[in-house]
Coordinates of C-alpha atoms and ligand atoms in Angstrom, one line a residue:
M1 CA -5.4 -3.3 14.1
R2 CA -2.2 -5.3 13.3
V3 CA 1.0 -3.4 12.4
H4 CA 3.9 -5.2 10.8
V5 CA 7.1 -3.3 10.4
A6 CA 9.6 -5.0 8.1
D7 CA 12.8 -6.0 9.8
H8 CA 15.0 -7.1 7.0
P9 CA 18.5 -5.8 5.9
L10 CA 17.5 -5.9 2.2
I11 CA 14.5 -3.7 2.8
T12 CA 16.6 -1.2 4.9
H13 CA 19.2 -1.2 2.2
K14 CA 16.7 -0.4 -0.6
L15 CA 14.9 2.2 1.5
T16 CA 18.2 3.9 2.2
V17 CA 18.8 4.3 -1.6
L18 CA 15.2 5.5 -2.0
R19 CA 15.7 8.2 0.7
D20 CA 18.9 9.5 -0.9
L21 CA 18.3 12.9 -2.5
E22 CA 20.7 11.9 -5.3
T23 CA 18.6 8.9 -6.4
P24 CA 17.1 9.7 -9.8
S25 CA 13.5 8.8 -10.8
P26 CA 14.2 5.7 -12.9
V27 CA 16.1 4.1 -10.0
F28 CA 13.5 5.3 -7.5
R29 CA 10.7 3.6 -9.6
E30 CA 12.6 0.3 -9.9
L31 CA 13.3 0.2 -6.1
T32 CA 9.7 1.1 -5.3
A33 CA 8.5 -1.9 -7.3
E34 CA 11.1 -4.2 -5.6
L35 CA 10.2 -3.0 -2.1
V36 CA 6.5 -3.6 -2.7
T37 CA 7.1 -7.1 -3.9
L38 CA 9.1 -7.8 -0.7
L39 CA 6.5 -6.2 1.6
A40 CA 3.6 -7.9 -0.3
Y41 CA 4.9 -11.3 0.7
E42 CA 4.1 -10.4 4.3
A43 CA 0.9 -8.5 3.4
T44 CA -0.6 -11.4 1.6
R45 CA 0.0 -13.9 4.4
G46 CA -3.7 -14.1 5.0
V47 CA -5.0 -14.0 1.4
R48 CA -7.9 -16.4 0.9
V49 CA -7.1 -19.5 -1.2
E50 CA -9.1 -22.6 -2.1
P51 CA -8.0 -26.1 -2.7
I52 CA -7.4 -27.3 -6.2
R53 CA -6.6 -30.8 -7.5
I54 CA -3.8 -31.1 -10.0
R55 CA -1.7 -33.8 -11.6
T56 CA 2.1 -33.6 -11.3
P57 CA 4.2 -35.8 -13.7
V58 CA 4.3 -38.3 -10.8
T59 CA 0.8 -38.3 -9.1
E60 CA -2.3 -36.3 -8.2
T61 CA -2.1 -33.8 -5.4
T62 CA -4.0 -31.0 -3.8
G63 CA -2.6 -27.4 -4.1
A64 CA -4.1 -24.0 -3.6
R65 CA -5.3 -21.1 -5.8
L66 CA -6.6 -17.6 -5.0
A67 CA -10.3 -17.9 -4.0
D68 CA -13.1 -16.0 -5.6
P69 CA -13.8 -13.1 -4.9
Y70 CA -10.3 -12.2 -5.9
P71 CA -8.4 -9.6 -3.8
L72 CA -8.8 -6.0 -4.8
V73 CA -5.6 -3.9 -5.1
V74 CA -6.2 -0.2 -4.7
P75 CA -3.3 2.2 -5.4
I76 CA -3.8 5.8 -4.1
L77 CA -2.9 8.1 -7.0
R78 CA -0.4 9.5 -7.8
A79 CA 2.3 7.9 -5.8
G80 CA 0.6 4.6 -5.1
L81 CA 0.6 3.9 -8.8
G82 CA 4.4 3.4 -8.6
M83 CA 3.7 0.4 -6.3
L84 CA 1.1 -1.3 -8.5
E85 CA 3.4 -3.3 -10.8
G86 CA 5.4 -4.7 -7.8
M87 CA 2.1 -5.9 -6.3
T88 CA 0.5 -7.4 -9.3
R89 CA 3.8 -9.3 -10.0
L90 CA 3.0 -11.3 -6.8
L91 CA -0.9 -11.3 -7.3
P92 CA -1.4 -11.5 -11.0
T93 CA -5.1 -12.5 -10.7
A94 CA -6.0 -9.7 -8.4
E95 CA -8.4 -7.0 -9.6
V96 CA -7.4 -3.3 -9.4
G97 CA -9.5 -0.3 -8.3
F98 CA -8.3 3.3 -8.2
L99 CA -8.6 6.2 -5.8
G100 CA -7.1 9.6 -6.7
M101 CA -6.3 11.7 -3.6
A102 CA -4.3 14.9 -3.1
R103 CA -3.4 16.4 0.2
N104 CA -3.8 20.2 0.5
E105 CA -0.3 21.2 1.5
E106 CA -1.6 24.0 3.8
T107 CA -4.5 22.3 5.6
L108 CA -3.0 18.8 5.2
Q109 CA -6.5 17.6 4.5
P110 CA -7.0 15.1 1.5
T111 CA -9.5 15.6 -1.3
T112 CA -10.6 12.8 -3.5
Y113 CA -10.5 13.7 -7.2
A114 CA -11.0 10.3 -8.8
E115 CA -12.7 7.0 -7.8
R116 CA -12.9 3.8 -9.8
L117 CA -13.9 1.0 -7.5
P118 CA -16.5 -1.8 -7.6
A119 CA -19.7 -0.6 -6.0
D120 CA -20.0 -3.7 -3.9
L121 CA -17.0 -4.9 -2.0
R122 CA -18.8 -7.3 0.4
G123 CA -16.4 -10.1 1.3
R124 CA -13.5 -8.6 -0.5
Q125 CA -10.0 -8.5 0.8
C126 CA -8.5 -5.1 -0.2
Y127 CA -4.8 -4.1 -0.4
V128 CA -4.2 -0.4 -0.4
L129 CA -0.9 0.9 -1.8
D130 CA 0.6 4.3 -0.8
P131 CA 4.3 4.8 -0.3
M132 CA 3.8 7.5 2.5
L133 CA 1.7 7.4 5.6
A134 CA 2.2 10.9 7.1
T135 CA -0.8 12.4 9.0
G136 CA -2.9 9.4 8.0
G137 CA -5.6 11.6 6.4
S138 CA -5.3 10.1 2.9
L139 CA -5.1 6.4 4.0
G140 CA -7.8 6.9 6.6
A141 CA -10.2 8.4 3.9
A142 CA -9.3 5.5 1.6
M143 CA -10.1 2.9 4.3
D144 CA -13.5 4.7 5.0
F145 CA -14.3 4.4 1.3
L146 CA -13.6 0.7 1.2
F147 CA -15.4 -0.2 4.4
R148 CA -18.5 1.8 3.4
R149 CA -18.7 -0.4 0.3
G150 CA -18.5 -3.5 2.4
A151 CA -14.9 -4.6 2.3
S152 CA -14.2 -7.3 4.8
E153 CA -10.5 -6.7 5.4
V154 CA -8.1 -3.9 4.4
T155 CA -4.4 -4.2 4.4
A156 CA -2.3 -1.2 3.6
I157 CA 1.3 -1.4 2.3
C158 CA 3.3 1.8 2.9
L159 CA 7.1 2.2 2.4
I160 CA 7.5 4.8 5.1
A161 CA 5.2 5.8 8.0
A162 CA 5.2 8.5 10.7
P163 CA 4.2 7.4 14.2
E164 CA 1.5 10.1 14.0
G165 CA -0.1 8.5 10.9
V166 CA -0.1 5.0 12.5
A167 CA -1.8 6.4 15.6
E168 CA -4.4 8.2 13.4
I169 CA -5.3 5.0 11.5
E170 CA -5.6 3.1 14.8
R171 CA -8.0 5.8 16.1
R172 CA -10.1 5.8 12.9
V173 CA -10.5 2.1 12.2
A174 CA -11.5 1.1 15.7
D175 CA -12.1 -2.6 15.8
R176 CA -12.2 -3.2 12.0
A177 CA -10.0 -5.8 10.3
V178 CA -7.0 -3.6 9.3
T179 CA -3.4 -4.5 8.9
L180 CA -0.6 -2.1 8.2
V181 CA 2.6 -3.5 6.5
L182 CA 5.3 -0.9 6.7
G183 CA 8.8 -0.7 5.4
A184 CA 9.9 1.6 8.2
V185 CA 8.4 3.8 10.9
D186 CA 10.4 7.1 10.9
E187 CA 10.9 9.7 13.7
R188 CA 8.1 12.2 13.3
L189 CA 6.3 14.7 11.0
N190 CA 7.8 18.2 10.5
E191 CA 5.8 21.4 10.7
H192 CA 4.9 21.0 7.0
G193 CA 3.5 17.5 7.5
Y194 CA 6.5 15.8 5.9
I195 CA 8.0 12.6 7.3
V196 CA 11.4 13.0 9.0
P197 CA 13.8 11.7 7.8
G198 CA 11.5 10.4 5.1
L199 CA 12.2 10.7 1.4
G200 CA 10.5 13.9 0.4
D201 CA 7.5 14.0 -1.8
A202 CA 7.0 10.5 -3.1
G203 CA 4.8 11.5 -6.1
D204 CA 7.4 14.1 -7.2
R205 CA 10.3 11.7 -6.9
L206 CA 8.4 9.1 -9.0
Y207 CA 6.9 11.3 -11.6
G208 CA 8.3 14.9 -11.3
T209 CA 6.9 18.0 -9.8
V210 CA 3.3 19.1 -10.5
A211 CA 2.8 22.8 -10.9
Ligands
PRP301 C1 1.1 11.8 -0.6 C2 1.3 10.4 -0.4 C3 0.0 10.1 0.4 C4 -0.2 11.3 1.2 C5 0.2 11.1 2.6 O1 0.3 12.1 -1.7 O2 1.4 9.6 -1.5 O3 -1.1 9.8 -0.4 O4 0.6 12.4 0.6 O5 0.0 12.2 3.4 P1 -1.1 12.1 4.6 O6 -0.9 10.8 5.4 O7 -0.8 13.3 5.4 O8 -2.5 12.1 4.0 P2 0.0 13.6 -2.2 O9 -1.2 14.1 -1.6 O10 1.2 14.4 -2.1 O11 -0.4 13.3 -3.7 P3 0.5 12.7 -4.9 O12 0.6 11.2 -4.7 O13 -0.3 13.0 -6.2 O14 1.9 13.4 -4.9
URA302 N1 3.6 12.9 1.4 C1 4.8 12.6 0.9 O1 4.9 12.3 -0.4 N2 5.9 12.7 1.7 C2 5.8 13.0 3.0 O2 6.8 13.0 3.7 C3 4.5 13.3 3.5 C4 3.4 13.2 2.7

């Protein structure tokens, strides 16, 4: 597994505003989209392209375009949905599949309540979006889903991770082709499974509290 932790002052600056308790939802959403676009630049370094001949006003030349099968972007609902627009800005021809997962706040185990993915993912490069990698239960289950359907590579983009979550993904994926692109790795999880210092509940901060 490859782990890339962003090391850029702009990312740290935007994450600091995101973490701030006083940051309201509209600003939180906008910053989430901006951060994803910045992280996606690194995450898509290995995206498959094919050569294409074009004419410039001056001459003919060979460029590149995304290769078929196109990458599949998979936001984990709810909070991952807040990252989708920032990702598709960079990869407009990518296809999008959805996984709905909710973590039981007592057991910390995820349940999957929605799935809309192609049945056959053989040869596909998949990009999973979830702002928070806490225990790793949700992201690990999402990766299992994609590899079971034949995905060839899975890259996850998370804004904030706990060391415990990174270790759990490493344990689960063994020698599969997995990359984690992270905005920051925080100190630890607290006794409620929240990332410290973190930013709280990402879904609630994006969309409000669910009863
Ligand atoms: C959050 C977050 C991740 C998960 C991380 O979602 O967006 O999906 O928790 O925790 P884990 O690594 O311990 O599994 P949540 O289950 O709160 O659902 P939501 O996005 O609907 O708020
Ligand atoms: N899910 C969140 O939204 N935040 C955390 O800190 C942990 C899990």
